[in-house]
Coordinates of N, CA, C and O in Angstrom, one line a residue:
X1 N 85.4 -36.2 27.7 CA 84.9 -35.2 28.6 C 85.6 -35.2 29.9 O 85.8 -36.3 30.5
X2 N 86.0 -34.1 30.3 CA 86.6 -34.1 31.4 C 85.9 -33.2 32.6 O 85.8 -32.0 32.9
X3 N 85.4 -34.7 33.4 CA 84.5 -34.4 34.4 C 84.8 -33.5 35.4 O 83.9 -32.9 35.9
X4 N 86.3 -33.4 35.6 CA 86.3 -32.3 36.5 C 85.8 -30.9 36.8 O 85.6 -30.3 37.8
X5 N 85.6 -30.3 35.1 CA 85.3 -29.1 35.1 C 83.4 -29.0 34.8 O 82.8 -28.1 34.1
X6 N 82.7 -29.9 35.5 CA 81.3 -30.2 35.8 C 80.8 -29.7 37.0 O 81.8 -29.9 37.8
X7 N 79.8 -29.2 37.7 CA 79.6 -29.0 38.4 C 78.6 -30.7 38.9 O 77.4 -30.9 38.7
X8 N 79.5 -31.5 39.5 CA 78.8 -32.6 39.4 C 77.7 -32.9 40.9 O 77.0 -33.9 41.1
X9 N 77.9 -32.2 41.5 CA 77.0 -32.3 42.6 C 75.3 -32.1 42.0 O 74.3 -32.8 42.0
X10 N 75.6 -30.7 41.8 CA 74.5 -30.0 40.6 C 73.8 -31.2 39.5 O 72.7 -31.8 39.5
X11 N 75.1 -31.5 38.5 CA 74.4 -32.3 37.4 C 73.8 -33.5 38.1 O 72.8 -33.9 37.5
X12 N 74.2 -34.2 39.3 CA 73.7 -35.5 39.9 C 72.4 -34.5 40.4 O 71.3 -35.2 40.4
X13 N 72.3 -33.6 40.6 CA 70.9 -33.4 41.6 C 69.9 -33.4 40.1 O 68.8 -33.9 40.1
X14 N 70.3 -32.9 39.1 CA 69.3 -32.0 38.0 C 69.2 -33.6 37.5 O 68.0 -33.7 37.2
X15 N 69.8 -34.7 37.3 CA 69.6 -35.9 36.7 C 68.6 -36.4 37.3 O 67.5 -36.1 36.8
X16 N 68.7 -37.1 38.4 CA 67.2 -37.4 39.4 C 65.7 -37.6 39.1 O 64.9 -38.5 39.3
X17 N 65.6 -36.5 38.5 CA 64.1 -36.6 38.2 C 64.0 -37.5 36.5 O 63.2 -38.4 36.4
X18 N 64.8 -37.1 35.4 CA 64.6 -37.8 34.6 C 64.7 -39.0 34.5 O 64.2 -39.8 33.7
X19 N 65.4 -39.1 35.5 CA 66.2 -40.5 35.2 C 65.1 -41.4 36.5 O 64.9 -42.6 36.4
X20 N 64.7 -40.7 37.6 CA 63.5 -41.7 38.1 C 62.2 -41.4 37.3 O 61.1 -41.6 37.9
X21 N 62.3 -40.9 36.1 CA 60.9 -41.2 35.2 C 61.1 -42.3 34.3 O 60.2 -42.7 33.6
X22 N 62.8 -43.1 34.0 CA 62.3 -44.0 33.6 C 61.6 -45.1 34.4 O 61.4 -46.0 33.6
X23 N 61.3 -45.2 35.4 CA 60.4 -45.8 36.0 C 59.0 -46.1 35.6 O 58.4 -47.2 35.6
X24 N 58.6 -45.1 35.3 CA 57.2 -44.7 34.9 C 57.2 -44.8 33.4 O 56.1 -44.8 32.9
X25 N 58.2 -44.8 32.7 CA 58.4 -45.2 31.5 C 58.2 -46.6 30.7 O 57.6 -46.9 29.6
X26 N 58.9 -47.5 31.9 CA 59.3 -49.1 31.4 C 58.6 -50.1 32.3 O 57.9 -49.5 33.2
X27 N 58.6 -51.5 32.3 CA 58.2 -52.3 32.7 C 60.0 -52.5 33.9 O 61.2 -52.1 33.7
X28 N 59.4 -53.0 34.9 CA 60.4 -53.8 36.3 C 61.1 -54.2 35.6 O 62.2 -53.6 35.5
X29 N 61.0 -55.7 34.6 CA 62.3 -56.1 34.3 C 63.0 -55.8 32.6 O 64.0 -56.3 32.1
X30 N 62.0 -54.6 32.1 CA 62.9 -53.7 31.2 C 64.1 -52.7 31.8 O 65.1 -52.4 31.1
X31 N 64.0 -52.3 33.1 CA 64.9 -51.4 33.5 C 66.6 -52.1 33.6 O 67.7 -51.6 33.6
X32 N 66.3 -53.2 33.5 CA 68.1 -53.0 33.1 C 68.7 -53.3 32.2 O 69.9 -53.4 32.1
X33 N 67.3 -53.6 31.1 CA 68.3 -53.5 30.0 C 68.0 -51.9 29.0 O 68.4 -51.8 27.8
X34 N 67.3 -51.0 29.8 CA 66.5 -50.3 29.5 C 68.3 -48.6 29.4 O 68.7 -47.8 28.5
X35 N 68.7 -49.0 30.9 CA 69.5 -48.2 31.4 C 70.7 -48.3 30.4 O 70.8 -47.3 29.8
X36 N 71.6 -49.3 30.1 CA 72.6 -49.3 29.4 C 71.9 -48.8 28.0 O 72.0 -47.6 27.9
X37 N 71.4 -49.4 27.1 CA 71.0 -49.0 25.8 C 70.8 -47.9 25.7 O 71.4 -47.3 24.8
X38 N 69.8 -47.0 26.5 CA 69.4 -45.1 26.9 C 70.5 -44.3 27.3 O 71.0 -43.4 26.6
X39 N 71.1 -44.7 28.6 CA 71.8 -43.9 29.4 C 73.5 -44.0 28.8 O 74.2 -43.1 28.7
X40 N 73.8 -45.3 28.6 CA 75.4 -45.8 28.0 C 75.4 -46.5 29.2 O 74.4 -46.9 29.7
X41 N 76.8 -46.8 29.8 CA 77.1 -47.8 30.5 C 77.2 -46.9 31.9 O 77.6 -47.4 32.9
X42 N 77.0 -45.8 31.8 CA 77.5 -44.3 32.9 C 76.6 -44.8 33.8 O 77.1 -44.7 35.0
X43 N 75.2 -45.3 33.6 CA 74.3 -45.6 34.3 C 74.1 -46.6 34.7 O 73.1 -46.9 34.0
X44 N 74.5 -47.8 35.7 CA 74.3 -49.1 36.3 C 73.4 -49.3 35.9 O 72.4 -48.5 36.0
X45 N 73.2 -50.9 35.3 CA 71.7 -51.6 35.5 C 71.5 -52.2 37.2 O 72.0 -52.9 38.0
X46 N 70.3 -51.1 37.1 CA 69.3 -51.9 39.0 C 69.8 -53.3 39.0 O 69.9 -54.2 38.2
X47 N 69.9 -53.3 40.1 CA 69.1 -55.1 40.3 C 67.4 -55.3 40.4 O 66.5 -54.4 40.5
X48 N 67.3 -56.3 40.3 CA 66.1 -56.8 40.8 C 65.1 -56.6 41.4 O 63.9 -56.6 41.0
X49 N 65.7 -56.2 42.4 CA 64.8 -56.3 43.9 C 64.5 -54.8 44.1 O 65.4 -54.0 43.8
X50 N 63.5 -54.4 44.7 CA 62.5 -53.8 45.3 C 61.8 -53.2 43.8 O 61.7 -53.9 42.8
X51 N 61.1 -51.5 43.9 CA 60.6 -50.8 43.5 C 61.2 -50.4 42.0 O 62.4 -50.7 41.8
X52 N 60.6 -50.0 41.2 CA 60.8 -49.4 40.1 C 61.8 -48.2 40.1 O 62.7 -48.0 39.3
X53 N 61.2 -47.2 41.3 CA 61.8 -46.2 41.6 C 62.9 -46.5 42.7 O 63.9 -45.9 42.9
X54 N 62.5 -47.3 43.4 CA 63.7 -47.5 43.9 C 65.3 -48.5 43.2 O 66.3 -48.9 43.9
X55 N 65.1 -48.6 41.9 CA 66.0 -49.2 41.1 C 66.7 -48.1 40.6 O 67.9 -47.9 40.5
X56 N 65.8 -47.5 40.4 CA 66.4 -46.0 39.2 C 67.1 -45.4 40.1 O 68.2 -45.1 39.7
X57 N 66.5 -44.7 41.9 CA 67.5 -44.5 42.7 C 69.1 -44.6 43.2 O 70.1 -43.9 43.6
X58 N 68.6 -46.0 42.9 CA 69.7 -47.0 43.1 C 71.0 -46.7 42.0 O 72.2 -46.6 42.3
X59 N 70.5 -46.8 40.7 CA 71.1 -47.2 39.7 C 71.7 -45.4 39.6 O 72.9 -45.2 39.2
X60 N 70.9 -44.4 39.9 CA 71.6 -43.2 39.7 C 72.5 -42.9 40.8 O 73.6 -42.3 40.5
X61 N 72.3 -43.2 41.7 CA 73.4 -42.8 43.1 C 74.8 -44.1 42.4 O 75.8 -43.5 42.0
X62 N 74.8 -44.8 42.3 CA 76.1 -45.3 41.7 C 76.8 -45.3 40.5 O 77.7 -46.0 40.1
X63 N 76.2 -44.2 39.8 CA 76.7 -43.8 39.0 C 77.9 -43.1 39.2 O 77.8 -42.0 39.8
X64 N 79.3 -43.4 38.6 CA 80.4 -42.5 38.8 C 80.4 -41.4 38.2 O 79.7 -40.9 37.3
X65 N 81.2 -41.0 38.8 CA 81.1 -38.7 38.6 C 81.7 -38.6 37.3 O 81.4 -37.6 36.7
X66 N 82.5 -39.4 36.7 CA 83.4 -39.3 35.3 C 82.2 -39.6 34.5 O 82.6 -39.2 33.4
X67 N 80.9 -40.1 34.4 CA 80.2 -40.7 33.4 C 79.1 -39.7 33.5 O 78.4 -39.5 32.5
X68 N 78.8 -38.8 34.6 CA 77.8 -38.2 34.7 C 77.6 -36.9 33.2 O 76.5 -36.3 32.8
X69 N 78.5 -36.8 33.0 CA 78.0 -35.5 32.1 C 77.5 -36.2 30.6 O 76.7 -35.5 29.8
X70 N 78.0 -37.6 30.4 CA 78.0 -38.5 29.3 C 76.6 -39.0 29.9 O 75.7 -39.5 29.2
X71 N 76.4 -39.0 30.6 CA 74.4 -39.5 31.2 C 73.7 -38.4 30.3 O 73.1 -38.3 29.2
X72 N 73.9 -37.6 31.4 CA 73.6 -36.2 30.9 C 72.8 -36.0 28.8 O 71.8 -36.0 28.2
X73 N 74.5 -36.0 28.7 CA 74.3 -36.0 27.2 C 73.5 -37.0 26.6 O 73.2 -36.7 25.4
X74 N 73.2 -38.4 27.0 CA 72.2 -39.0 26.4 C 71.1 -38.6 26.8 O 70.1 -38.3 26.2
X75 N 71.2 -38.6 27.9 CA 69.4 -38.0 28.4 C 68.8 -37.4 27.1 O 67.9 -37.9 26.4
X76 N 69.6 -35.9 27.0 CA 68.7 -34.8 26.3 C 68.6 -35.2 24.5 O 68.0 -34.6 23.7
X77 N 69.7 -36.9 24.2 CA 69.1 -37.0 22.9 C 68.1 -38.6 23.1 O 68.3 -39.4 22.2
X78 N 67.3 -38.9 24.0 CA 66.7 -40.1 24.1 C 65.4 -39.3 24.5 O 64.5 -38.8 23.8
X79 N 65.4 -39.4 25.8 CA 64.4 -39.1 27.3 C 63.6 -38.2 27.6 O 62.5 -38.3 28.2
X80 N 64.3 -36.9 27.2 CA 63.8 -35.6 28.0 C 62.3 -35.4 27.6 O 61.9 -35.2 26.4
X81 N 61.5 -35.4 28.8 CA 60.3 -34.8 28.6 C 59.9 -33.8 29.1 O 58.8 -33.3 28.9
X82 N 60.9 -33.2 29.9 CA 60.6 -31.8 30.4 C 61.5 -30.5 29.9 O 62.7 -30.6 30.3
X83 N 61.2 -29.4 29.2 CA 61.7 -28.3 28.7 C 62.5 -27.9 29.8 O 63.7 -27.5 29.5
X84 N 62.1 -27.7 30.8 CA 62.8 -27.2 32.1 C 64.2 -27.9 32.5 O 65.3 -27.4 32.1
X85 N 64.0 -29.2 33.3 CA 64.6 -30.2 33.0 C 65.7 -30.0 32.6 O 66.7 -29.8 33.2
X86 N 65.4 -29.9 30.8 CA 66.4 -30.5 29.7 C 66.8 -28.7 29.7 O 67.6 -28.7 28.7
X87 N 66.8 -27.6 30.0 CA 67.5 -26.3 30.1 C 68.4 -26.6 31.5 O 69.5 -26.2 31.3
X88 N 68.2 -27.0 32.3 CA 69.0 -27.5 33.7 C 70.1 -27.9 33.4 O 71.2 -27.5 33.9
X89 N 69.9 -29.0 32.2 CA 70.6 -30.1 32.1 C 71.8 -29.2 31.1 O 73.0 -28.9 31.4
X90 N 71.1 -28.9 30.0 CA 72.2 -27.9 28.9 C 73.0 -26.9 30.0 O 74.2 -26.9 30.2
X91 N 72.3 -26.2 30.5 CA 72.9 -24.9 31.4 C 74.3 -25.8 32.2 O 75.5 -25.4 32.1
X92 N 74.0 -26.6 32.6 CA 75.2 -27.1 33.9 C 76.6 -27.6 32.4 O 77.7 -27.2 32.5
X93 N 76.1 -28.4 31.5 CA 76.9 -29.0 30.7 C 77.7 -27.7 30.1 O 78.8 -27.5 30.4
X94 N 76.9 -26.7 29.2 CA 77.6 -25.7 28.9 C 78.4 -25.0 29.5 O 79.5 -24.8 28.9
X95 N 78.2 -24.3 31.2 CA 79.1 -24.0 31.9 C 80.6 -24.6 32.0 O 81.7 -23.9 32.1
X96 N 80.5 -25.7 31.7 CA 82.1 -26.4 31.4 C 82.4 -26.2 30.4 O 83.6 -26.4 30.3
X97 N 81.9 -25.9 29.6 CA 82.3 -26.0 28.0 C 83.1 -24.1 28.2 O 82.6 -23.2 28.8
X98 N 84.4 -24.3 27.1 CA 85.4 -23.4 26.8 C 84.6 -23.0 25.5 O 84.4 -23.7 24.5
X99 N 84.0 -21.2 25.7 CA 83.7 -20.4 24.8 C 84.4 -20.7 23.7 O 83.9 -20.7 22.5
X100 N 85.8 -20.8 24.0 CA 86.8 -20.0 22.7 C 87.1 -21.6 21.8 O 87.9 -21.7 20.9
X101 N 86.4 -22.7 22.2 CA 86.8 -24.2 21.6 C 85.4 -24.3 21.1 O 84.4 -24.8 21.7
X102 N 85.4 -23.9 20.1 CA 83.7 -24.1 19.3 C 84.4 -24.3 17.8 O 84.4 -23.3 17.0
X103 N 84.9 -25.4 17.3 CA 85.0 -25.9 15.5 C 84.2 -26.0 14.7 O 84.5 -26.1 13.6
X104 N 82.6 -25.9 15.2 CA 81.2 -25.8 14.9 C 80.6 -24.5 14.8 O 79.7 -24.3 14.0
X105 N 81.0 -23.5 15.4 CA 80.4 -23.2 16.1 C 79.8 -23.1 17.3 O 79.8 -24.1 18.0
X106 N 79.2 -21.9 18.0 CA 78.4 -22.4 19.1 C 77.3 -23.4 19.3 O 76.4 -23.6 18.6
X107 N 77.7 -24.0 20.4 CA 76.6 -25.3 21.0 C 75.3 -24.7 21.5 O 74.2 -25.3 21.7
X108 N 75.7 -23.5 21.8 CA 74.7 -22.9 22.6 C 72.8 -22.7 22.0 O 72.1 -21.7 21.9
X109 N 72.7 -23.9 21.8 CA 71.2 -24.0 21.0 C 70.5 -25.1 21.5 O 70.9 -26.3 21.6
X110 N 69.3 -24.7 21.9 CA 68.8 -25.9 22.8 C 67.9 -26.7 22.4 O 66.7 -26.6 22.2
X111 N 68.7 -27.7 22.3 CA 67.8 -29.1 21.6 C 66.9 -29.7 22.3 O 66.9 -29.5 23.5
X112 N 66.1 -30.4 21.7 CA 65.1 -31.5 22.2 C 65.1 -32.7 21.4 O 65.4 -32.8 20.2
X113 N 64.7 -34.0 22.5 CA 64.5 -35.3 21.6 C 63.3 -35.5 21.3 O 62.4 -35.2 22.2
X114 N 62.7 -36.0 19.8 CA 61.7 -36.5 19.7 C 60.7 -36.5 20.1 O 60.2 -36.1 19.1
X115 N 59.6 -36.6 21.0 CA 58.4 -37.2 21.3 C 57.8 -38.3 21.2 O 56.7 -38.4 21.6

């Protein structure tokens, strides 16, 4: 994936909310081993110290811009609990994506994970 053609300011703002719900998801010291297994390695394990949400903060702001669209894309097959959200999320990823490079077919179908 070549992060450059991401709107990565965007995708970092639209990640935020799912990604400080794993907070509210896991136990304090499930979150780091919680982030590599869910997110890939795109997403730093917190440290320790302070808040739940302040780890997940943490752990998303250091996230590098090359890994963000590969967050992204686990999110919407692990995490997503919000329909809105997870259209945010597809909308920004598709934008990069080249109409005319589809071996599949179009991607343009909007998935959901599990429940």
């Amino acid at each position: 994936m070549d992060a450059s053609r991401y709107d990565l300011v965007a995708l970092r703002a639209v990640l935020e909310p799912p990604v400080l719900g794993f907070a509210d998801l896991h136990t304090h010291c499930d979150l780091d081993l919680v982030c590599p297994a869910c997110l890939g390695r795109g997403l730093p394990s917190p440290t320790l110290d302070g808040t739940k949400r302040a780890l997940m903060t943490g752990s998303r702001s250091q996230a590098r811009d090359p890994e963000l669209p590969g967050v992204a894309e686990r999110l919407l097959q692990t995490q997503m609990r919000s329909i809105s959200a997870c259209d945010q999320i597809q909308d920004l990823l598709w934008a990069a994506e080249d109409p005319h490079d589809h071996e599949k077919g179009p991607s343009g179908y909007r998935q959901f994970a599990q429940l």
